[in-house]
Amino acid sequence: MSIDPKRLRKAYEQLKADAEAGGYHLNPDESWTLGLIEGILTNEDRYGYGSCPCRLATGEKMEDLDIICPCDYRDPDLNDWGACYCALYVSSEVLAGKRPLQSVVERRPTTREKAADRPLPASGIRLWRCKVCGYLCAREHAPDVCPICKAKQDRFEAFVLPPDALPGP
Ligand code: SF4
């Protein structure tokens, strides 16, 4: 199933604008980048969510939440390797040609603990944390969309900051 070229171009322009607005960069190799975006759109049509084009999805959204693009591993991979696992996103250094693109070692754990299974500390300051970019907010509910990386609400996890983590008066 191939993706309509107009839809693909629109998705590319939108992703590029969102990335730059959030301080991220798409791979400047346009044909590589378009190929990856085509894979994400194909997964969106197949599963109902845009899972990573370089990883095998289960078809169960809750199982695959961590690999919906942008995945939970993008930012640490950008820090450590200068690119995400698929090289859809690259760091400023790679973009500027100061660091070569290299293969990225998969950091997705083979067995994952579900956030819902993890008990939260009984006391502390309750926050919401975006699992994609680490944005924190102290609200009753997580925002619909992360203002930094545009990840949807289901990519947020409850997070409790221990009272002793705050600086004293
Ligand atoms: S950000 Fe993550 S999900 Fe998106 S293309 Fe890169 S590795 Fe795949």
XYZ file of N, CA and C and ligand atoms in Angstrom:
515
model
N 0.856 -1.187 0.000
C 0.000 0.000 0.000
C 0.900 1.248 0.000
N 0.787 2.052 -1.052
C 1.659 3.232 -1.073
C 0.870 4.461 -0.615
N 1.611 5.407 -0.111
C 0.999 6.623 0.449
C 0.883 7.685 -0.631
N -0.264 8.346 -0.662
C -0.497 9.424 -1.620
C 0.622 10.487 -1.477
N 1.290 10.846 -2.579
C 2.416 11.770 -2.502
C 2.063 13.117 -1.848
N 0.815 13.595 -2.061
C 0.430 14.882 -1.451
C 0.347 14.748 0.069
N -0.201 13.613 0.498
C -0.305 13.369 1.956
C 1.095 13.259 2.565
N 1.965 12.589 1.839
C 3.329 12.401 2.331
C 4.046 13.741 2.438
N 3.912 14.566 1.441
C 4.585 15.872 1.441
C 4.042 16.737 2.578
N 2.715 16.684 2.770
C 2.100 17.480 3.837
C 2.617 17.020 5.203
N 2.678 15.707 5.379
C 3.161 15.166 6.660
C 4.618 15.579 6.883
N 5.393 15.542 5.818
C 6.813 15.927 5.916
C 6.933 17.395 6.348
N 6.182 18.274 5.687
C 6.279 19.709 5.997
C 5.851 19.966 7.451
N 4.769 19.282 7.860
C 4.263 19.472 9.229
C 5.271 18.983 10.263
N 5.824 17.800 10.001
C 6.787 17.215 10.939
C 8.036 18.089 11.028
N 8.456 18.594 9.895
C 9.652 19.434 9.863
C 9.410 20.723 10.653
N 8.246 21.340 10.430
C 7.924 22.586 11.140
C 7.834 22.324 12.646
N 7.165 21.228 13.028
C 7.028 20.902 14.455
C 8.401 20.620 15.073
N 9.229 19.897 14.324
C 10.556 19.552 14.841
C 11.361 20.832 15.082
N 11.414 21.688 14.107
C 12.223 22.910 14.248
C 11.676 23.798 15.368
N 10.341 23.866 15.472
C 9.738 24.694 16.531
C 10.098 24.162 17.913
N 10.307 22.861 18.009
C 10.625 22.256 19.302
C 12.120 22.083 19.536
N 12.948 22.585 18.621
C 14.398 22.470 18.806
C 14.968 21.155 18.285
N 14.193 20.432 17.471
C 14.669 19.171 16.887
C 14.951 19.384 15.402
N 15.621 18.400 14.787
C 15.925 18.504 13.361
C 15.649 17.184 12.680
N 14.980 17.276 11.514
C 14.826 16.066 10.705
C 16.110 15.833 9.934
N 16.337 14.593 9.571
C 17.490 14.245 8.750
C 17.411 15.047 7.440
N 18.488 15.770 7.080
C 18.423 16.591 5.862
C 18.420 15.773 4.570
N 18.671 14.462 4.660
C 18.577 13.610 3.468
C 17.083 13.374 3.205
N 16.552 14.209 2.313
C 15.096 14.233 2.147
C 14.513 12.893 1.700
N 15.192 12.188 0.831
C 14.582 10.943 0.351
C 14.565 9.896 1.478
N 15.604 9.896 2.319
C 15.625 8.996 3.488
C 14.474 9.349 4.428
N 14.362 10.633 4.692
C 13.344 11.110 5.633
C 11.932 10.825 5.109
N 11.732 11.075 3.810
C 10.399 10.808 3.238
C 10.071 9.312 3.315
N 11.072 8.478 3.118
C 10.846 7.024 3.202
C 10.397 6.612 4.594
N 11.017 7.221 5.615
C 10.636 6.897 6.996
C 9.231 7.410 7.312
N 8.946 8.615 6.840
C 7.605 9.173 7.110
C 6.548 8.331 6.397
N 6.870 7.842 5.236
C 5.942 6.951 4.525
C 5.671 5.700 5.376
N 6.734 5.196 6.011
C 6.569 4.025 6.880
C 5.678 4.338 8.081
N 5.844 5.518 8.648
C 5.020 5.905 9.804
C 3.546 6.021 9.376
N 3.317 6.644 8.208
C 1.931 6.801 7.722
C 1.317 5.437 7.393
N 2.139 4.542 6.869
C 1.644 3.194 6.561
C 1.229 2.491 7.858
N 2.049 2.653 8.896
C 1.703 2.054 10.188
C 0.449 2.697 10.776
N 0.325 4.002 10.556
C -0.872 4.715 11.040
C -2.128 4.103 10.399
N -2.060 3.846 9.102
C -3.211 3.257 8.393
C -3.440 1.807 8.828
N -2.346 1.107 9.073
C -2.454 -0.323 9.400
C -2.923 -0.553 10.831
N -2.371 0.200 11.756
C -2.639 -0.055 13.184
C -3.492 1.012 13.859
N -3.582 2.174 13.212
C -4.319 3.272 13.856
C -3.392 4.170 14.655
N -2.107 3.919 14.621
C -1.124 4.786 15.280
C 0.191 4.677 14.517
N 0.948 5.765 14.554
C 2.164 5.834 13.748
C 3.371 5.271 14.467
N 3.468 3.962 14.501
C 4.611 3.369 15.213
C 5.888 3.505 14.384
N 7.000 3.314 15.078
C 8.334 3.472 14.489
C 8.470 2.621 13.218
N 8.942 3.231 12.131
C 9.069 2.460 10.894
C 10.227 1.457 10.916
N 11.071 1.500 11.939
C 12.226 0.593 11.995
C 12.050 -0.513 13.019
N 10.898 -0.571 13.652
C 10.684 -1.595 14.681
C 9.382 -2.342 14.399
N 9.353 -3.565 14.895
C 8.163 -4.387 14.687
C 7.098 -4.015 15.720
N 5.942 -3.606 15.237
C 4.849 -3.260 16.158
C 4.001 -4.496 16.427
N 3.310 -4.488 17.571
C 2.449 -5.635 17.890
C 1.041 -5.447 17.316
N 0.678 -4.188 17.062
C -0.693 -3.914 16.640
C -1.565 -3.574 17.837
N -1.006 -3.697 19.060
C -1.713 -3.320 20.289
C -1.138 -1.993 20.751
N -1.950 -0.950 20.678
C -1.419 0.386 20.958
C -0.748 0.489 22.328
N -1.382 -0.106 23.354
C -0.816 0.028 24.697
C 0.547 -0.660 24.808
N 0.743 -1.699 24.003
C 2.033 -2.403 24.000
C 3.108 -1.593 23.265
N 2.617 -0.791 22.327
C 3.555 -0.094 21.433
C 3.685 1.394 21.737
N 3.064 1.853 22.831
C 3.064 3.303 23.120
C 4.471 3.895 23.065
N 5.444 3.145 23.592
C 6.809 3.692 23.660
C 7.472 3.832 22.301
N 6.919 3.177 21.273
C 7.550 3.299 19.945
C 6.649 4.034 18.951
N 5.654 4.773 19.462
C 4.912 5.658 18.565
C 5.810 6.861 18.310
N 5.986 7.204 17.076
C 6.946 8.258 16.708
C 6.424 9.657 17.074
N 7.207 10.493 17.758
C 8.557 10.241 18.224
C 8.556 9.329 19.449
N 9.442 8.344 19.436
C 9.449 7.323 20.487
C 10.073 7.843 21.783
N 9.912 7.048 22.831
C 10.471 7.429 24.147
C 12.000 7.458 24.130
N 12.601 6.878 23.101
C 14.065 6.718 23.081
C 14.776 7.758 22.216
N 13.973 8.608 21.564
C 14.580 9.579 20.641
C 15.590 10.487 21.328
N 15.186 11.110 22.433
C 16.072 12.113 23.041
C 17.371 11.516 23.581
N 17.319 10.403 24.339
C 18.599 9.822 24.756
C 19.450 9.367 23.577
N 18.822 8.874 22.506
C 19.620 8.474 21.330
C 20.253 9.694 20.658
N 19.513 10.793 20.610
C 20.097 12.015 20.024
C 21.305 12.455 20.848
N 21.185 12.360 22.172
C 22.310 12.746 23.037
C 23.504 11.819 22.842
N 23.241 10.517 22.836
C 24.350 9.554 22.818
C 24.914 9.297 21.424
N 24.034 9.289 20.420
C 24.466 8.863 19.078
C 24.351 9.959 18.019
N 23.647 11.025 18.362
C 23.471 12.101 17.372
C 22.317 11.856 16.422
N 21.574 10.781 16.657
C 20.416 10.472 15.801
C 19.493 9.527 16.548
N 18.228 9.494 16.118
C 17.333 8.484 16.688
C 17.633 7.151 16.003
N 17.031 6.106 16.483
C 17.309 4.748 15.995
C 17.172 4.629 14.467
N 16.173 5.333 13.905
C 15.953 5.271 12.443
C 16.709 6.357 11.695
N 17.296 7.304 12.450
C 17.915 8.493 11.841
C 16.888 9.373 11.125
N 15.673 9.402 11.672
C 14.697 10.389 11.178
C 15.041 11.748 11.784
N 15.411 11.728 13.061
C 15.831 12.947 13.752
C 17.341 12.892 13.931
N 17.968 14.042 13.748
C 19.419 14.121 13.966
C 19.717 15.310 14.877
N 20.864 15.256 15.530
C 21.255 16.342 16.437
C 21.771 17.545 15.633
N 21.912 18.675 16.316
C 22.449 19.878 15.662
C 23.856 19.611 15.132
N 24.632 18.826 15.905
C 26.010 18.530 15.482
C 26.042 17.734 14.182
N 25.175 16.763 14.089
C 25.115 15.959 12.859
C 24.639 16.841 11.711
N 23.623 17.654 11.985
C 23.092 18.540 10.941
C 24.184 19.466 10.413
N 25.031 19.946 11.326
C 26.087 20.890 10.928
C 27.311 20.184 10.358
N 27.279 18.854 10.290
C 28.405 18.108 9.736
C 29.581 17.990 10.695
N 29.340 18.302 11.997
C 30.439 18.224 12.974
C 30.555 16.826 13.584
N 29.578 16.005 13.316
C 29.594 14.636 13.853
C 29.008 13.727 12.779
N 29.665 12.583 12.519
C 29.114 11.710 11.472
C 27.890 10.938 11.981
N 27.048 10.567 11.050
C 25.922 9.689 11.414
C 26.494 8.296 11.667
N 26.038 7.629 12.693
C 26.517 6.278 12.964
C 25.338 5.392 13.337
N 25.581 4.085 13.364
C 24.478 3.197 13.733
C 24.132 3.405 15.187
N 22.869 3.266 15.474
C 22.376 3.468 16.842
C 22.020 2.107 17.425
N 22.525 1.847 18.618
C 22.227 0.570 19.276
C 20.820 0.653 19.885
N 20.020 -0.353 19.652
C 18.642 -0.373 20.180
C 18.660 -0.284 21.707
N 17.953 0.682 22.256
C 17.905 0.794 23.716
C 16.536 0.398 24.268
N 15.607 0.059 23.380
C 14.286 -0.344 23.885
C 14.447 -1.654 24.656
N 14.007 -1.678 25.922
C 14.152 -2.931 26.690
C 13.319 -4.044 26.062
N 13.795 -5.270 26.182
C 13.028 -6.368 25.592
C 11.785 -6.675 26.427
N 11.884 -6.480 27.746
C 10.673 -6.612 28.563
C 10.457 -5.274 29.254
N 9.240 -4.790 29.157
C 8.971 -3.466 29.695
C 7.967 -3.515 30.831
N 8.321 -2.778 31.873
C 7.419 -2.653 33.008
C 6.385 -1.600 32.624
N 5.116 -1.905 32.798
C 4.113 -0.904 32.462
C 4.045 0.127 33.571
N 3.936 1.405 33.173
C 3.907 2.493 34.163
C 2.780 2.258 35.164
N 1.650 1.726 34.676
C 0.495 1.533 35.550
C 0.791 0.493 36.632
N 1.760 -0.403 36.390
C 2.086 -1.439 37.375
C 3.006 -0.921 38.469
N 3.585 0.238 38.236
C 4.581 0.764 39.166
C 3.901 1.601 40.244
N 4.039 1.242 41.538
C 3.360 2.057 42.552
C 4.016 3.428 42.679
N 3.193 4.452 42.865
C 3.738 5.800 43.033
C 4.007 6.043 44.511
N 5.045 6.788 44.855
C 5.288 7.118 46.268
C 4.054 7.787 46.885
N 3.822 7.496 48.171
C 2.606 7.998 48.828
C 2.660 9.505 49.056
N 3.861 10.053 49.249
C 3.911 11.494 49.497
C 4.849 12.146 48.486
N 4.618 13.431 48.305
C 5.438 14.164 47.341
C 4.557 15.027 46.460
N 5.186 15.633 45.482
C 4.442 16.525 44.591
C 4.130 15.774 43.307
N 2.839 15.666 43.019
C 2.427 14.893 41.847
C 2.572 15.744 40.581
N 3.237 15.181 39.606
C 3.455 15.873 38.335
C 3.080 14.926 37.197
N 3.007 15.491 36.003
C 2.880 14.674 34.795
C 4.159 14.840 33.996
N 4.694 13.723 33.529
C 5.940 13.763 32.776
C 5.724 13.217 31.370
N 6.158 13.993 30.381
C 6.091 13.515 28.992
C 7.218 12.509 28.801
N 6.856 11.285 28.429
C 7.878 10.239 28.292
C 8.722 10.432 27.033
N 8.263 11.297 26.131
C 9.034 11.523 24.903
C 10.149 12.537 25.136
N 9.801 13.682 25.750
C 10.823 14.736 25.862
C 11.160 15.116 27.298
N 10.425 14.565 28.275
C 10.756 14.851 29.673
C 10.077 16.090 30.228
N 9.237 16.747 29.423
C 8.510 17.939 29.912
C 7.687 17.567 31.155
N 7.774 18.411 32.187
C 7.038 18.167 33.429
C 5.977 19.236 33.621
N 4.817 18.863 34.112
C 3.832 19.883 34.453
C 3.054 19.452 35.687
N 2.741 20.445 36.511
C 2.001 20.194 37.746
C 0.557 20.598 37.514
N -0.229 19.695 36.990
C -1.645 19.940 36.710
C -2.423 18.714 37.167
N -3.740 18.895 37.265
C -4.537 17.744 37.672
C -4.510 16.657 36.589
N -4.560 17.097 35.340
C -4.523 16.141 34.226
C -3.351 16.480 33.307
N -2.861 15.479 32.616
C -1.805 15.731 31.628
C -2.400 16.561 30.487
N -1.606 17.408 29.847
C -2.152 18.184 28.717
C -2.522 17.273 27.540
N -3.436 17.729 26.698
C -3.837 16.921 25.525
C -2.639 16.647 24.626
N -1.805 17.677 24.501
C -0.630 17.570 23.626
C 0.548 18.203 24.354
N 1.687 17.563 24.326
C 2.871 18.135 24.972
C 3.257 19.430 24.247
N 3.380 20.544 24.985
C 3.699 21.802 24.307
C 5.100 21.814 23.712
N 5.957 20.897 24.147
C 7.327 20.894 23.626
C 7.461 19.988 22.406
N 7.082 18.715 22.576
C 7.361 17.783 21.468
C 6.108 17.354 20.731
N 4.927 17.846 21.180
C 3.640 17.554 20.519
C 3.174 16.103 20.700
N 3.793 15.365 21.628
C 3.303 14.008 21.892
C 1.909 14.097 22.509
N 1.073 13.083 22.243
C -0.302 13.133 22.748
C -0.366 12.752 24.226
N -1.523 13.007 24.817
C -1.712 12.828 26.266
C -1.332 11.427 26.747
N -1.576 10.416 25.906
C -1.287 9.052 26.372
C 0.206 8.761 26.502
N 1.054 9.735 26.132
C 2.499 9.550 26.296
C 2.990 10.152 27.610
N 2.047 10.658 28.426
C 2.426 11.198 29.737
C 2.288 10.119 30.794
N 3.154 10.204 31.820
C 3.027 9.300 32.962
C 3.005 10.141 34.236
N 2.277 9.612 35.235
C 2.261 10.297 36.527
C 3.643 10.144 37.148
N 4.046 11.168 37.827
C 5.406 11.213 38.365
C 5.313 11.918 39.710
N 5.931 11.352 40.743
C 5.873 12.001 42.049
C 7.277 12.444 42.453
N 7.387 13.715 42.695
C 8.672 14.286 43.112
C 8.752 14.192 44.627
N 9.735 13.476 45.173
C 9.816 13.358 46.630
C 9.980 14.726 47.259
N 9.363 14.970 48.437
C 9.437 16.293 49.052
C 10.892 16.721 49.277
N 11.781 15.751 49.573
C 13.167 16.144 49.867
C 13.959 16.447 48.595
N 13.316 16.308 47.413
C 14.018 16.624 46.166
C 14.028 18.131 45.916
N 13.175 18.855 46.651
C 13.104 20.311 46.432
C 14.144 21.019 47.268
N 14.739 22.094 46.746
C 15.718 22.839 47.543
C 15.041 23.465 48.764
N 15.750 23.524 49.859
C 15.185 24.098 51.079
C 15.027 25.613 50.973
N 14.367 26.240 51.991
C 14.143 27.681 51.920
C 15.472 28.448 52.038
S 11.928 9.023 16.712
Fe 11.874 6.904 17.368
S 9.978 6.170 16.468
Fe 10.494 8.004 15.350
S 11.647 7.312 13.602
Fe 13.100 7.813 15.234
S 13.501 5.871 16.254
Fe 11.645 5.603 15.059
